[in-house]
Coordinates of C-alpha atoms (C1' of nucleotides) in Angstrom, one line a residue:
Chain A
M39 CA -6.8 33.3 -15.7
S40 CA -8.5 35.8 -17.9
E41 CA -11.7 37.6 -17.1
N42 CA -12.0 39.1 -20.5
T43 CA -13.7 37.2 -23.3
N44 CA -13.5 37.8 -27.0
F45 CA -15.2 36.7 -30.1
I46 CA -13.1 33.7 -30.4
H47 CA -14.2 32.5 -27.0
A48 CA -17.7 33.0 -28.2
I49 CA -17.1 30.7 -31.1
I50 CA -15.5 28.1 -28.9
E51 CA -18.4 28.2 -26.4
K52 CA -20.8 27.6 -29.2
D53 CA -18.8 24.6 -30.4
L54 CA -18.7 23.3 -26.8
E55 CA -22.4 23.7 -26.6
N56 CA -22.9 21.9 -29.9
Q57 CA -20.4 19.2 -29.1
T58 CA -18.7 20.1 -32.4
Y59 CA -15.4 18.5 -31.3
G60 CA -16.7 16.3 -28.6
G61 CA -16.1 18.9 -26.1
R62 CA -12.4 19.3 -26.9
V63 CA -10.6 22.6 -27.3
S64 CA -7.1 22.3 -28.8
T65 CA -5.0 25.2 -30.1
R66 CA -1.5 25.7 -31.3
F67 CA 1.1 28.5 -31.6
P68 CA 2.8 27.8 -34.9
P69 CA 5.8 30.2 -35.5
E70 CA 8.1 29.7 -38.4
P71 CA 11.6 29.6 -37.0
N72 CA 13.0 32.4 -39.1
G73 CA 13.5 35.0 -36.5
Y74 CA 13.0 35.9 -32.9
L75 CA 9.6 36.3 -31.3
H76 CA 8.3 39.8 -30.8
I77 CA 5.6 41.5 -28.8
G78 CA 3.2 40.8 -31.6
H79 CA 3.8 37.0 -31.2
A80 CA 3.2 37.5 -27.5
K81 CA -0.4 38.4 -28.3
S82 CA -0.8 35.2 -30.3
I83 CA 0.9 33.2 -27.6
C84 CA -1.3 34.6 -24.9
L85 CA -4.4 34.0 -27.1
N86 CA -3.6 30.4 -28.0
F87 CA -2.3 29.2 -24.7
G88 CA -4.7 31.4 -22.7
T89 CA -7.7 30.1 -24.6
A90 CA -6.6 26.5 -24.1
Q91 CA -6.2 27.1 -20.4
K92 CA -9.5 28.8 -20.1
Y93 CA -11.4 25.8 -21.5
N94 CA -9.2 23.1 -20.0
G95 CA -7.9 22.3 -23.4
Q96 CA -4.5 21.7 -24.9
C97 CA -2.0 24.0 -26.7
N98 CA 0.9 22.8 -28.8
L99 CA 4.0 24.7 -29.8
R100 CA 4.6 23.8 -33.4
F101 CA 7.4 25.0 -35.6
D102 CA 5.9 25.7 -39.0
D103 CA 9.2 24.8 -40.8
T104 CA 8.1 24.2 -44.4
N105 CA 10.6 26.5 -46.1
P106 CA 14.2 25.5 -45.3
I107 CA 15.7 28.6 -47.0
K108 CA 14.7 30.9 -44.2
E109 CA 14.8 28.7 -41.1
D110 CA 17.5 28.0 -38.5
T111 CA 17.9 26.1 -35.2
E112 CA 19.1 29.3 -33.5
Y113 CA 15.5 30.5 -33.9
V114 CA 13.8 27.4 -32.6
D115 CA 15.9 27.5 -29.5
S116 CA 15.1 31.2 -28.9
I117 CA 11.4 30.6 -29.5
E118 CA 11.2 27.8 -27.0
A119 CA 13.0 29.9 -24.5
D120 CA 10.8 32.9 -25.0
V121 CA 7.6 31.0 -24.8
R122 CA 8.8 29.4 -21.6
W123 CA 9.9 32.7 -20.2
L124 CA 6.5 34.2 -20.9
G125 CA 5.2 31.6 -18.6
F126 CA 3.5 29.1 -20.9
K127 CA 3.9 25.3 -21.1
W128 CA 3.1 23.5 -24.3
D129 CA 1.4 20.1 -24.2
N130 CA 3.4 18.9 -27.2
L131 CA 6.3 20.3 -29.2
F132 CA 6.0 19.5 -32.8
F133 CA 7.7 20.3 -36.1
A134 CA 5.7 20.5 -39.3
S135 CA 8.7 18.8 -40.9
D136 CA 8.0 15.7 -38.9
Y137 CA 4.8 15.4 -41.0
F138 CA 6.5 15.5 -44.4
E139 CA 5.9 11.9 -45.1
R140 CA 2.3 12.1 -44.2
M141 CA 1.8 15.2 -46.3
Y142 CA 3.4 13.5 -49.2
D143 CA 1.0 10.6 -48.9
C144 CA -1.9 13.1 -48.8
A145 CA -0.6 14.7 -52.0
V146 CA -0.6 11.3 -53.7
L147 CA -4.1 10.8 -52.6
L148 CA -5.1 14.2 -54.1
I149 CA -3.4 13.2 -57.4
K150 CA -5.3 9.9 -57.4
K151 CA -8.5 11.8 -56.9
G152 CA -7.7 14.0 -59.9
K153 CA -7.5 17.0 -57.6
A154 CA -3.8 17.8 -58.1
Y155 CA -1.4 17.8 -61.0
V156 CA 2.2 18.3 -61.7
C157 CA 2.8 21.6 -63.7
D158 CA 5.8 22.4 -65.8
L159 CA 5.1 26.1 -66.1
T160 CA 7.8 28.4 -64.8
A161 CA 7.1 30.8 -61.9
D162 CA 6.6 33.6 -64.4
E163 CA 4.2 31.6 -66.6
I164 CA 2.2 30.5 -63.6
R165 CA 1.9 34.2 -62.6
A166 CA 0.8 35.1 -66.1
H167 CA -1.8 32.3 -66.2
R168 CA -3.1 33.3 -62.8
G169 CA -4.9 36.3 -64.2
T170 CA -5.5 39.5 -62.2
L171 CA -7.7 40.8 -59.5
T172 CA -10.4 41.5 -62.1
E173 CA -9.7 39.0 -64.8
A174 CA -10.0 35.2 -64.5
G175 CA -6.9 33.1 -64.9
R176 CA -6.3 30.5 -67.7
K177 CA -5.8 26.9 -67.1
S178 CA -2.4 25.4 -67.3
P179 CA -1.6 23.3 -70.3
Y180 CA -0.5 20.6 -67.9
Q181 CA -3.8 20.5 -66.0
D182 CA -5.1 17.5 -67.8
R183 CA -2.2 15.2 -67.4
S184 CA -3.3 11.7 -66.5
V185 CA -3.3 10.4 -62.9
A186 CA -0.6 7.9 -63.8
E187 CA 1.7 10.5 -65.3
N188 CA 1.2 12.9 -62.4
L189 CA 1.9 10.1 -59.9
D190 CA 5.1 9.2 -61.8
L191 CA 6.2 12.9 -62.1
F192 CA 5.5 13.7 -58.5
E193 CA 7.5 10.6 -57.3
R194 CA 10.4 11.7 -59.5
M195 CA 10.2 15.2 -58.1
R196 CA 10.7 13.7 -54.7
K197 CA 13.6 11.6 -56.0
G198 CA 15.4 14.7 -57.0
E199 CA 15.2 14.2 -60.8
F200 CA 14.3 17.8 -61.4
A201 CA 16.0 21.1 -60.7
D202 CA 14.6 23.8 -58.5
G203 CA 11.7 25.5 -60.1
E204 CA 11.4 23.0 -62.9
K205 CA 8.1 21.6 -61.7
V206 CA 5.5 22.1 -59.0
L207 CA 2.5 20.2 -57.8
R208 CA -0.7 22.2 -58.0
A209 CA -4.2 21.8 -56.7
K210 CA -6.8 21.5 -59.4
I211 CA -9.6 23.9 -58.3
D212 CA -10.8 26.8 -60.3
M213 CA -8.7 29.2 -62.4
A214 CA -11.7 31.5 -62.7
S215 CA -12.3 31.8 -58.9
P216 CA -12.8 35.4 -57.8
N217 CA -10.5 34.3 -54.9
I218 CA -7.0 34.2 -56.3
N219 CA -5.9 31.7 -53.7
M220 CA -8.2 29.1 -55.3
R221 CA -6.7 29.5 -58.8
D222 CA -4.8 26.2 -58.8
P223 CA -2.5 27.1 -56.0
V224 CA 1.0 25.5 -55.7
L225 CA 1.1 22.7 -53.2
Y226 CA 4.7 21.6 -53.5
R227 CA 7.8 23.2 -54.9
I228 CA 11.3 21.8 -55.5
S229 CA 14.1 23.1 -53.4
H230 CA 17.4 21.3 -53.1
T231 CA 18.1 22.9 -49.8
D232 CA 19.1 21.3 -46.5
H233 CA 16.5 21.5 -43.8
H234 CA 17.3 22.3 -40.2
N235 CA 15.4 19.3 -39.1
T236 CA 15.2 16.8 -42.0
G237 CA 18.6 17.5 -43.5
D238 CA 18.8 16.4 -47.1
Q239 CA 16.0 13.9 -46.8
W240 CA 13.7 16.0 -48.9
C241 CA 14.1 18.2 -52.0
I242 CA 10.4 19.0 -52.3
Y243 CA 8.7 21.1 -49.7
P244 CA 5.0 21.7 -49.1
M245 CA 3.5 25.2 -49.2
Y246 CA 1.9 26.8 -46.2
D247 CA -1.6 26.7 -47.6
Y248 CA -1.4 23.0 -48.1
A249 CA 0.7 22.0 -45.1
H250 CA -1.0 24.1 -42.4
P251 CA -4.5 22.5 -42.5
I252 CA -2.9 19.0 -42.5
E253 CA -0.6 19.9 -39.5
D254 CA -3.7 21.1 -37.6
A255 CA -5.7 18.1 -38.5
I256 CA -3.0 15.6 -37.6
E257 CA -2.7 17.3 -34.2
K258 CA -6.5 17.3 -33.8
I259 CA -6.5 21.1 -33.4
T260 CA -10.0 22.3 -33.0
H261 CA -9.5 26.1 -33.4
S262 CA -6.7 27.2 -35.7
I263 CA -6.2 30.8 -34.8
C264 CA -4.2 33.0 -37.2
T265 CA -4.1 36.6 -38.4
L266 CA -6.4 38.5 -40.7
E267 CA -4.3 38.3 -43.8
F268 CA -5.1 34.6 -44.0
E269 CA -8.9 35.2 -44.2
D270 CA -8.8 34.7 -48.0
H271 CA -6.9 31.5 -47.5
R272 CA -9.6 29.9 -45.4
P273 CA -11.5 28.4 -48.4
L274 CA -8.3 26.7 -49.4
Y275 CA -7.7 25.5 -45.9
D276 CA -11.2 24.0 -45.9
W277 CA -10.7 22.6 -49.4
V278 CA -7.6 20.6 -48.4
L279 CA -9.3 19.0 -45.5
T280 CA -12.5 18.3 -47.4
E281 CA -10.7 16.6 -50.3
L282 CA -8.7 14.6 -47.8
D283 CA -12.0 13.5 -46.1
W284 CA -10.8 14.6 -42.7
E285 CA -13.2 14.0 -39.9
Q286 CA -13.9 16.8 -37.4
P287 CA -11.7 19.2 -39.4
P288 CA -10.3 22.1 -37.4
Q289 CA -11.6 25.6 -38.2
Q290 CA -9.5 28.6 -39.0
I291 CA -10.3 31.8 -37.1
E292 CA -8.6 35.1 -37.8
F293 CA -7.9 38.1 -35.6
A294 CA -6.1 41.4 -36.1
R295 CA -2.4 41.4 -35.6
L296 CA -0.9 43.8 -33.1
N297 CA 0.4 47.2 -34.0
I298 CA 2.0 49.5 -31.5
T299 CA 2.9 53.2 -32.0
N300 CA 6.7 53.9 -32.3
T301 CA 7.2 50.2 -32.9
V302 CA 8.1 48.3 -36.0
M303 CA 6.9 44.7 -35.9
S304 CA 8.0 43.5 -39.3
K305 CA 10.3 40.5 -38.9
R306 CA 12.0 41.4 -42.1
Y307 CA 12.8 44.9 -40.8
L308 CA 13.9 43.7 -37.4
K309 CA 16.2 41.1 -39.0
A310 CA 17.7 43.9 -41.2
L311 CA 18.4 46.0 -38.1
V312 CA 20.3 43.0 -36.6
D313 CA 22.1 42.1 -39.8
E314 CA 23.2 45.6 -40.5
G315 CA 24.4 46.1 -36.9
T316 CA 22.1 49.0 -36.3
V317 CA 21.2 47.3 -33.0
D318 CA 23.4 45.0 -30.9
G319 CA 21.3 41.9 -31.7
W320 CA 17.8 40.5 -31.5
D321 CA 17.9 41.1 -27.7
D322 CA 19.0 44.8 -27.9
P323 CA 16.9 46.5 -25.2
R324 CA 15.4 48.8 -27.9
M325 CA 14.0 45.9 -29.9
P326 CA 10.3 44.9 -29.6
T327 CA 11.4 41.3 -29.4
I328 CA 10.6 39.3 -26.3
A329 CA 14.3 39.0 -25.7
G330 CA 14.8 42.7 -26.1
L331 CA 11.9 43.5 -23.7
R332 CA 13.3 41.1 -21.2
R333 CA 16.7 42.8 -21.3
R334 CA 14.9 46.1 -21.0
G335 CA 13.4 45.0 -17.7
Y336 CA 9.9 43.9 -18.7
T337 CA 8.5 41.0 -16.8
P338 CA 6.4 38.2 -18.2
E339 CA 3.6 39.3 -16.0
A340 CA 3.6 42.8 -17.5
I341 CA 3.6 41.4 -21.1
R342 CA 0.8 39.0 -20.3
D343 CA -1.2 41.8 -18.7
F344 CA -0.7 43.9 -21.7
C345 CA -1.9 41.2 -24.0
E346 CA -5.0 40.8 -21.8
R347 CA -5.8 44.5 -21.9
I348 CA -5.5 45.1 -25.6
G349 CA -8.2 42.6 -26.3
V350 CA -8.7 40.5 -29.4
A351 CA -10.9 41.7 -32.4
K352 CA -10.9 41.8 -36.1
S353 CA -10.4 45.5 -36.7
N354 CA -6.9 46.7 -37.6
S355 CA -5.7 48.9 -34.8
T356 CA -2.7 50.4 -33.3
V357 CA -2.2 50.4 -29.5
E358 CA -0.3 53.2 -27.9
I359 CA 3.1 52.2 -26.5
G360 CA 2.0 54.0 -23.3
L361 CA -0.2 51.1 -22.5
L362 CA 2.7 48.7 -22.5
E363 CA 4.7 51.1 -20.3
H364 CA 1.8 51.4 -17.9
C365 CA 1.7 47.6 -17.6
I366 CA 5.4 47.3 -16.6
R367 CA 5.2 50.2 -14.2
E368 CA 2.2 48.8 -12.5
D369 CA 3.7 45.3 -12.2
L370 CA 7.0 46.6 -10.9
Q371 CA 5.4 49.2 -8.6
D372 CA 4.9 46.9 -5.7
K373 CA 7.5 44.2 -6.2
V374 CA 10.6 46.2 -6.6
E375 CA 12.9 48.1 -4.2
S376 CA 14.0 51.7 -4.6
R377 CA 17.5 53.0 -4.9
M378 CA 19.0 56.4 -5.4
V379 CA 20.9 57.0 -8.6
V380 CA 21.9 60.4 -9.9
L381 CA 22.2 60.2 -13.7
D382 CA 23.3 63.7 -14.5
P383 CA 25.1 65.0 -11.3
I384 CA 25.8 68.4 -9.8
K385 CA 28.1 68.5 -6.8
V386 CA 26.6 69.8 -3.6
V387 CA 28.8 71.0 -0.7
I388 CA 27.2 71.4 2.6
T389 CA 29.3 74.2 4.2
N390 CA 28.1 73.8 7.8
Y391 CA 28.4 70.0 7.9
P392 CA 31.5 68.7 9.9
K393 CA 34.5 68.1 7.7
D394 CA 35.3 64.4 7.1
K395 CA 32.2 63.3 8.9
T396 CA 30.0 60.6 7.5
E397 CA 26.8 59.4 9.0
Y398 CA 24.4 56.7 7.9
V399 CA 20.7 57.5 7.5
E400 CA 18.0 54.9 7.3
I401 CA 16.0 54.8 4.1
E402 CA 13.1 52.4 3.4
N403 CA 13.5 50.0 0.5
S404 CA 10.0 50.4 -0.5
K405 CA 6.6 51.8 0.4
D406 CA 6.0 48.2 1.4
E407 CA 7.2 48.1 4.9
T408 CA 8.0 44.4 4.8
K409 CA 10.8 45.1 2.4
G410 CA 12.8 46.7 5.2
H411 CA 15.3 49.5 5.4
R412 CA 18.9 50.1 4.5
M413 CA 21.6 52.5 5.8
V414 CA 22.9 55.0 3.4
A415 CA 26.0 57.1 3.8
F416 CA 25.5 60.9 4.0
S417 CA 28.3 63.5 4.3
G418 CA 29.2 67.1 3.4
E419 CA 29.8 66.3 -0.3
L420 CA 26.9 64.9 -2.3
Y421 CA 25.6 64.8 -5.8
V422 CA 22.1 65.7 -6.9
E423 CA 20.3 65.5 -10.2
R424 CA 20.9 68.4 -12.5
E425 CA 17.3 68.7 -13.2
D426 CA 16.5 69.0 -9.5
F427 CA 18.1 72.4 -9.5
M428 CA 17.2 75.6 -11.3
E429 CA 19.4 78.7 -11.0
V430 CA 16.4 80.7 -12.1
P431 CA 13.3 78.8 -11.1
T432 CA 10.2 78.8 -13.3
K433 CA 6.9 79.5 -11.6
G434 CA 5.7 76.6 -9.6
Y435 CA 9.1 74.9 -9.4
F436 CA 9.6 73.6 -5.9
R437 CA 12.8 71.7 -6.0
L438 CA 16.2 73.2 -5.3
F439 CA 17.0 76.8 -6.3
P440 CA 19.0 79.6 -4.7
G441 CA 17.5 80.5 -1.3
N442 CA 15.1 77.5 -1.4
E443 CA 15.1 74.7 1.1
V444 CA 14.2 71.1 0.2
R445 CA 14.3 67.8 2.0
F446 CA 17.1 65.4 0.9
K447 CA 15.3 62.1 1.0
G448 CA 15.9 60.3 4.3
A449 CA 18.2 63.0 5.6
Y450 CA 17.9 66.7 6.3
F451 CA 16.4 70.0 5.0
I452 CA 19.0 71.6 2.8
R453 CA 19.1 75.2 1.7
C454 CA 20.9 76.4 -1.4
E455 CA 23.0 79.4 -0.4
E456 CA 25.3 79.9 -3.4
V457 CA 25.9 78.8 -6.9
I458 CA 29.5 78.4 -8.2
N459 CA 29.9 78.9 -11.9
D460 CA 32.8 78.7 -14.3
E461 CA 33.6 81.5 -16.7
Q462 CA 31.1 80.1 -19.2
G463 CA 28.4 80.2 -16.6
N464 CA 28.2 76.4 -16.2
I465 CA 27.3 75.3 -12.8
L466 CA 30.3 73.7 -11.0
E467 CA 28.8 73.2 -7.6
L468 CA 26.1 74.2 -5.2
R469 CA 27.0 75.6 -1.7
C470 CA 24.3 74.6 0.7
T471 CA 23.6 74.5 4.4
Y472 CA 21.8 71.9 6.4
D473 CA 19.7 72.1 9.5
P474 CA 20.6 69.4 12.0
E475 CA 17.1 69.8 13.6
T476 CA 15.4 68.5 10.6
K477 CA 16.8 65.0 10.4
S478 CA 14.4 62.4 9.1
G479 CA 12.7 60.4 11.7
T480 CA 13.0 62.9 14.5
G481 CA 9.5 64.2 14.1
F482 CA 10.6 67.7 13.3
E483 CA 7.5 69.8 12.7
G484 CA 9.1 73.3 12.8
R485 CA 8.5 74.1 9.1
K486 CA 7.6 72.4 5.9
V487 CA 9.3 72.1 2.6
K488 CA 7.5 71.5 -0.6
G489 CA 10.1 69.3 -2.3
T490 CA 12.1 66.2 -1.6
I491 CA 14.9 65.1 -3.8
H492 CA 17.2 62.1 -4.1
W493 CA 21.0 62.4 -3.7
V494 CA 24.1 60.3 -3.5
D495 CA 27.1 60.6 -1.2
A496 CA 30.2 61.7 -3.2
K497 CA 32.7 59.6 -1.2
T498 CA 30.9 56.3 -1.1
A499 CA 29.0 56.4 -4.4
V500 CA 29.8 54.0 -7.2
K501 CA 30.4 55.5 -10.5
I502 CA 28.4 53.8 -13.2
S503 CA 27.9 54.2 -16.9
A504 CA 24.2 54.4 -17.3
R505 CA 22.6 53.8 -20.7
A506 CA 19.3 55.4 -21.3
Y507 CA 17.1 54.1 -24.0
S508 CA 14.4 55.9 -25.8
Y509 CA 12.1 54.7 -28.6
L510 CA 13.9 53.0 -31.4
M511 CA 11.4 54.5 -33.8
I512 CA 9.8 57.9 -33.9
E513 CA 7.1 59.3 -36.1
D514 CA 8.2 61.8 -38.8
E515 CA 6.0 64.6 -40.2
K516 CA 4.0 62.2 -42.2
G517 CA 3.3 60.0 -39.2
E518 CA 5.6 57.2 -40.5
N519 CA 7.9 55.4 -38.2
V520 CA 11.6 56.2 -38.8
M521 CA 14.7 55.5 -36.8
N522 CA 15.2 57.7 -33.8
P523 CA 18.7 59.1 -33.9
D524 CA 18.7 59.6 -30.2
S525 CA 17.4 56.2 -29.1
I526 CA 20.4 55.7 -26.8
K527 CA 22.1 58.0 -24.4
T528 CA 25.0 57.4 -22.0
Y529 CA 25.4 59.0 -18.6
A530 CA 28.3 59.1 -16.3
A531 CA 26.2 58.6 -13.2
Y532 CA 26.5 57.9 -9.5
A533 CA 24.6 55.3 -7.5
E534 CA 24.5 54.3 -3.9
P535 CA 26.8 51.3 -3.3
S536 CA 24.1 48.8 -2.8
I537 CA 23.4 48.9 -6.6
A538 CA 26.8 47.3 -7.2
E539 CA 25.7 44.3 -5.2
S540 CA 22.6 43.6 -7.3
K541 CA 22.3 40.6 -9.6
A542 CA 21.6 40.4 -13.3
E543 CA 17.8 39.9 -12.9
D544 CA 17.3 42.4 -10.1
R545 CA 15.0 45.3 -10.8
F546 CA 14.8 48.6 -8.9
Q547 CA 12.9 51.7 -9.0
F548 CA 14.8 55.0 -9.4
F549 CA 13.2 58.0 -8.0
R550 CA 11.8 60.0 -10.8
H551 CA 13.7 57.9 -13.3
G552 CA 11.4 54.9 -13.4
Y553 CA 12.7 51.4 -13.2
F554 CA 15.7 49.4 -14.2
I555 CA 17.0 46.0 -14.0
A556 CA 20.7 45.2 -13.5
D557 CA 21.4 43.7 -16.9
A558 CA 19.5 46.3 -18.7
V559 CA 16.9 48.4 -17.2
L560 CA 14.3 50.6 -17.0
T561 CA 11.4 52.5 -18.0
T562 CA 10.3 55.7 -16.9
K563 CA 7.7 57.4 -14.9
D564 CA 6.6 59.8 -17.5
S565 CA 7.7 58.9 -20.9
K566 CA 7.4 62.4 -22.2
V567 CA 9.8 63.8 -19.7
F568 CA 11.8 61.0 -18.4
N569 CA 11.8 58.7 -21.3
R570 CA 14.7 56.6 -20.5
I571 CA 15.8 53.1 -19.8
V572 CA 19.1 52.7 -17.9
D573 CA 21.4 50.0 -18.7
L574 CA 24.0 49.5 -15.9
K575 CA 25.6 46.5 -17.4
S576 CA 28.9 47.7 -18.7
S577 CA 29.9 49.7 -15.6
W578 CA 29.6 48.0 -12.3
K579 CA 29.8 44.5 -13.5
K580 CA 33.5 44.6 -13.9
Chain B
rU48 C1' -18.0 48.9 -59.4
rG49 C1' -12.9 40.8 -58.7
rG50 C1' -13.0 38.8 -53.9
rG51 C1' -12.5 38.9 -48.5
rG52 C1' -12.6 41.9 -44.0
rC53 C1' -13.4 46.1 -40.8
rG54 C1' -15.7 51.0 -39.2
rU55 C1' -18.5 52.4 -31.0
rC56 C1' -14.7 58.4 -26.7
rG57 C1' -7.6 60.8 -28.2
rC58 C1' -5.8 54.9 -28.2
rC59 C1' -7.6 49.9 -27.4
rA60 C1' -12.4 47.5 -26.5
rA61 C1' -17.4 45.4 -24.6
rG62 C1' -22.3 45.4 -26.6
rC63 C1' -25.7 41.0 -30.8
rG64 C1' -33.4 44.9 -30.8
rG65 C1' -34.8 47.6 -25.0
rU66 C1' -32.5 52.8 -24.3
rA67 C1' -23.6 53.2 -24.7
rA68 C1' -19.1 48.2 -19.8
rG69 C1' -14.0 48.5 -18.8
rG70 C1' -8.8 49.8 -19.5
rC71 C1' -5.0 53.4 -21.2
rA72 C1' -4.5 58.7 -21.9
rC73 C1' -6.4 63.2 -20.2
rC74 C1' -8.7 66.9 -16.5
rG75 C1' -10.0 68.1 -11.4
rG76 C1' -9.4 67.3 -5.9
rA77 C1' -7.4 64.6 -1.2
rU78 C1' -3.2 62.3 1.0
rU79 C1' 2.3 61.9 0.2
rU80 C1' 10.0 62.4 3.0
rU81 C1' 10.7 62.9 -4.5
rG82 C1' 5.5 66.9 -9.4
rA83 C1' 5.6 59.3 -8.3
rU84 C1' 2.4 55.9 -5.9
rU85 C1' -2.4 55.6 -3.5
rC86 C1' -7.2 57.7 -3.3
rC87 C1' -11.8 59.8 -4.7
rG88 C1' -14.4 62.5 -8.9
rG89 C1' -15.0 63.9 -14.3
rC90 C1' -14.6 62.3 -19.2
rA91 C1' -19.6 59.2 -26.0
rU92 C1' -27.9 62.0 -25.2
rU93 C1' -24.2 58.9 -28.8
rC94 C1' -22.2 54.3 -31.9
rC95 C1' -18.9 56.3 -40.4
rC96 C1' -23.2 58.7 -43.2
rA97 C1' -28.3 58.6 -45.3
rG98 C1' -32.8 56.4 -45.7
rG99 C1' -36.1 52.2 -44.0
rU100 C1' -38.4 48.3 -40.6
rU101 C1' -40.0 48.6 -35.3
rC102 C1' -43.4 51.0 -29.7
rG103 C1' -38.1 51.1 -29.6
rA104 C1' -31.8 50.2 -33.6
rU105 C1' -25.0 50.8 -32.2
rC106 C1' -27.3 46.2 -32.9
rC107 C1' -32.2 44.2 -38.6
rC108 C1' -32.8 46.0 -44.1
rU109 C1' -31.3 49.2 -48.3
rG110 C1' -27.9 52.6 -50.3
rG111 C1' -23.5 55.3 -49.8
rC112 C1' -18.5 56.7 -47.7
rG113 C1' -13.8 55.4 -45.5
rC114 C1' -9.8 52.0 -44.2
rC115 C1' -7.2 47.1 -44.5
rC116 C1' -5.9 42.4 -47.1
rC117 C1' -5.2 39.2 -51.7
rA118 C1' -2.3 38.5 -58.3
rG119 C1' 5.2 34.4 -53.7
rC120 C1' 7.3 28.1 -56.5
rC121 C1' 7.0 33.2 -48.3
rA122 C1' 4.5 32.3 -43.9

RNA sequence: UGGGGCGUCGCCAAGCGGUAAGGCACCGGAUUUUGAUUCCGGCAUUCCCAGGUUCGAUCCCUGGCGCCCCAGCCA
């Protein structure tokens, strides 16, 4: 699959060479089901599944559902669908919550070893005892409880004898550690909350730092790949597995999470956009979610290619959104057909074309000859793109302007003879003439024109409401991402009739507008000039 | 001046002591029935800075500087 290698592959190859895990490679993608997956997760998905594939290993999809307050089955369903859509198959699907009993047993073991204790301090008190970045913490007054008492208390915690926040189970490590994560971290908290998977079976839930290494170990994961912010947690990850005497413990490896210009990746922020109704939902085409990108017309291939190109390293970086756009253009380039759509129309009347006549001209569906041709209606009344005409051309402009002749794609040379304006000077229509000699395909060589433009026949065109999407976020003067007030634009557009026959997943290329898919659509050729995505959904579907 | 990371072209990113890959962007030029695509060509004497070791350093050492992360009973 991938040609590129990264530092994680290097670690794995060394482990393979040393037979660290008996030649096994096993990874996992462990999302918490508290939101939809976004492009940042795609990087992790491609890394984990891709790495497993590369070394003939295994990769599990595991829901890290240890905090019932934030989790929901809606999210697990969407996550499964998105991973599958991206083109990956998990070897096993697990829920961290399925290991709760086993985790409980491990906690009991730690207590028996004198490595964990029940603490009655309140959250605030624990914080106060933890010390600061530069000062050591103080030990909890409950740190020296007997094993028997801890065992009893922990069991009663599980039985529901205490209220939320009344007690926690803590690891007994080192309150003076320069690494704050090692200052007797909380292992279990009490939360009388129903869990999406275990219902009301539990009222104590394990913390990430305690649960994750056990989850990995149970699944015999060899390389537990996560993001940079967990680097400081690694000593705790290792501590848990060491105290539990796990053989061939997995190793945690961290990489830099993905940042993209003009894009906010924070799940908290994205959820707020959805909850406040700022966007239509998690799958709004402007969202950086997998579901949003899918509606916007992105293909799994393009997203995977993007993840391959950005690489994997440990330095914080921000990839330009242009690279993602390049990937979708390149992918669609040779697998999609072209259609003519005029987003912002100007009427063109061809004065010397026979009244009431309609002829059909042949236009190729793609540069790829195997995709065939179609017949498109052409008559004396047409629409062309407003930006394909300039009443007063700038230097170098070679599309339509008074006195200039251009080719109408697949049809004739057309010359603009006259501009009809209203009192305000707005262009109402263009009076043009055509030259019958110049019909496409006849081999006319008499003269050349510099420009070719697309058009749509006025009588047969279907009227569509096209939605054009721009970036959801833009940078302000300080370089901070802020909401783009013009992230969406609607056009009363015209399209050739064949568009109306396309299906929800069909994608097309619009001349000079980029690409679109039926249910959403498209990205543009040049994001600086034609930065739009067209959503045809609302219009032609009904 | 607690600890953990990171600093190679505008943006990503290889490189791991032997004399700076690749991609995106950008700039030329050729083809072109859409100023697109395709196609050729250009684009870091230099790797955060300063010393040192070495025949030789982006890679090793020392000292600076800059940026990111950590004080949730979130993940």
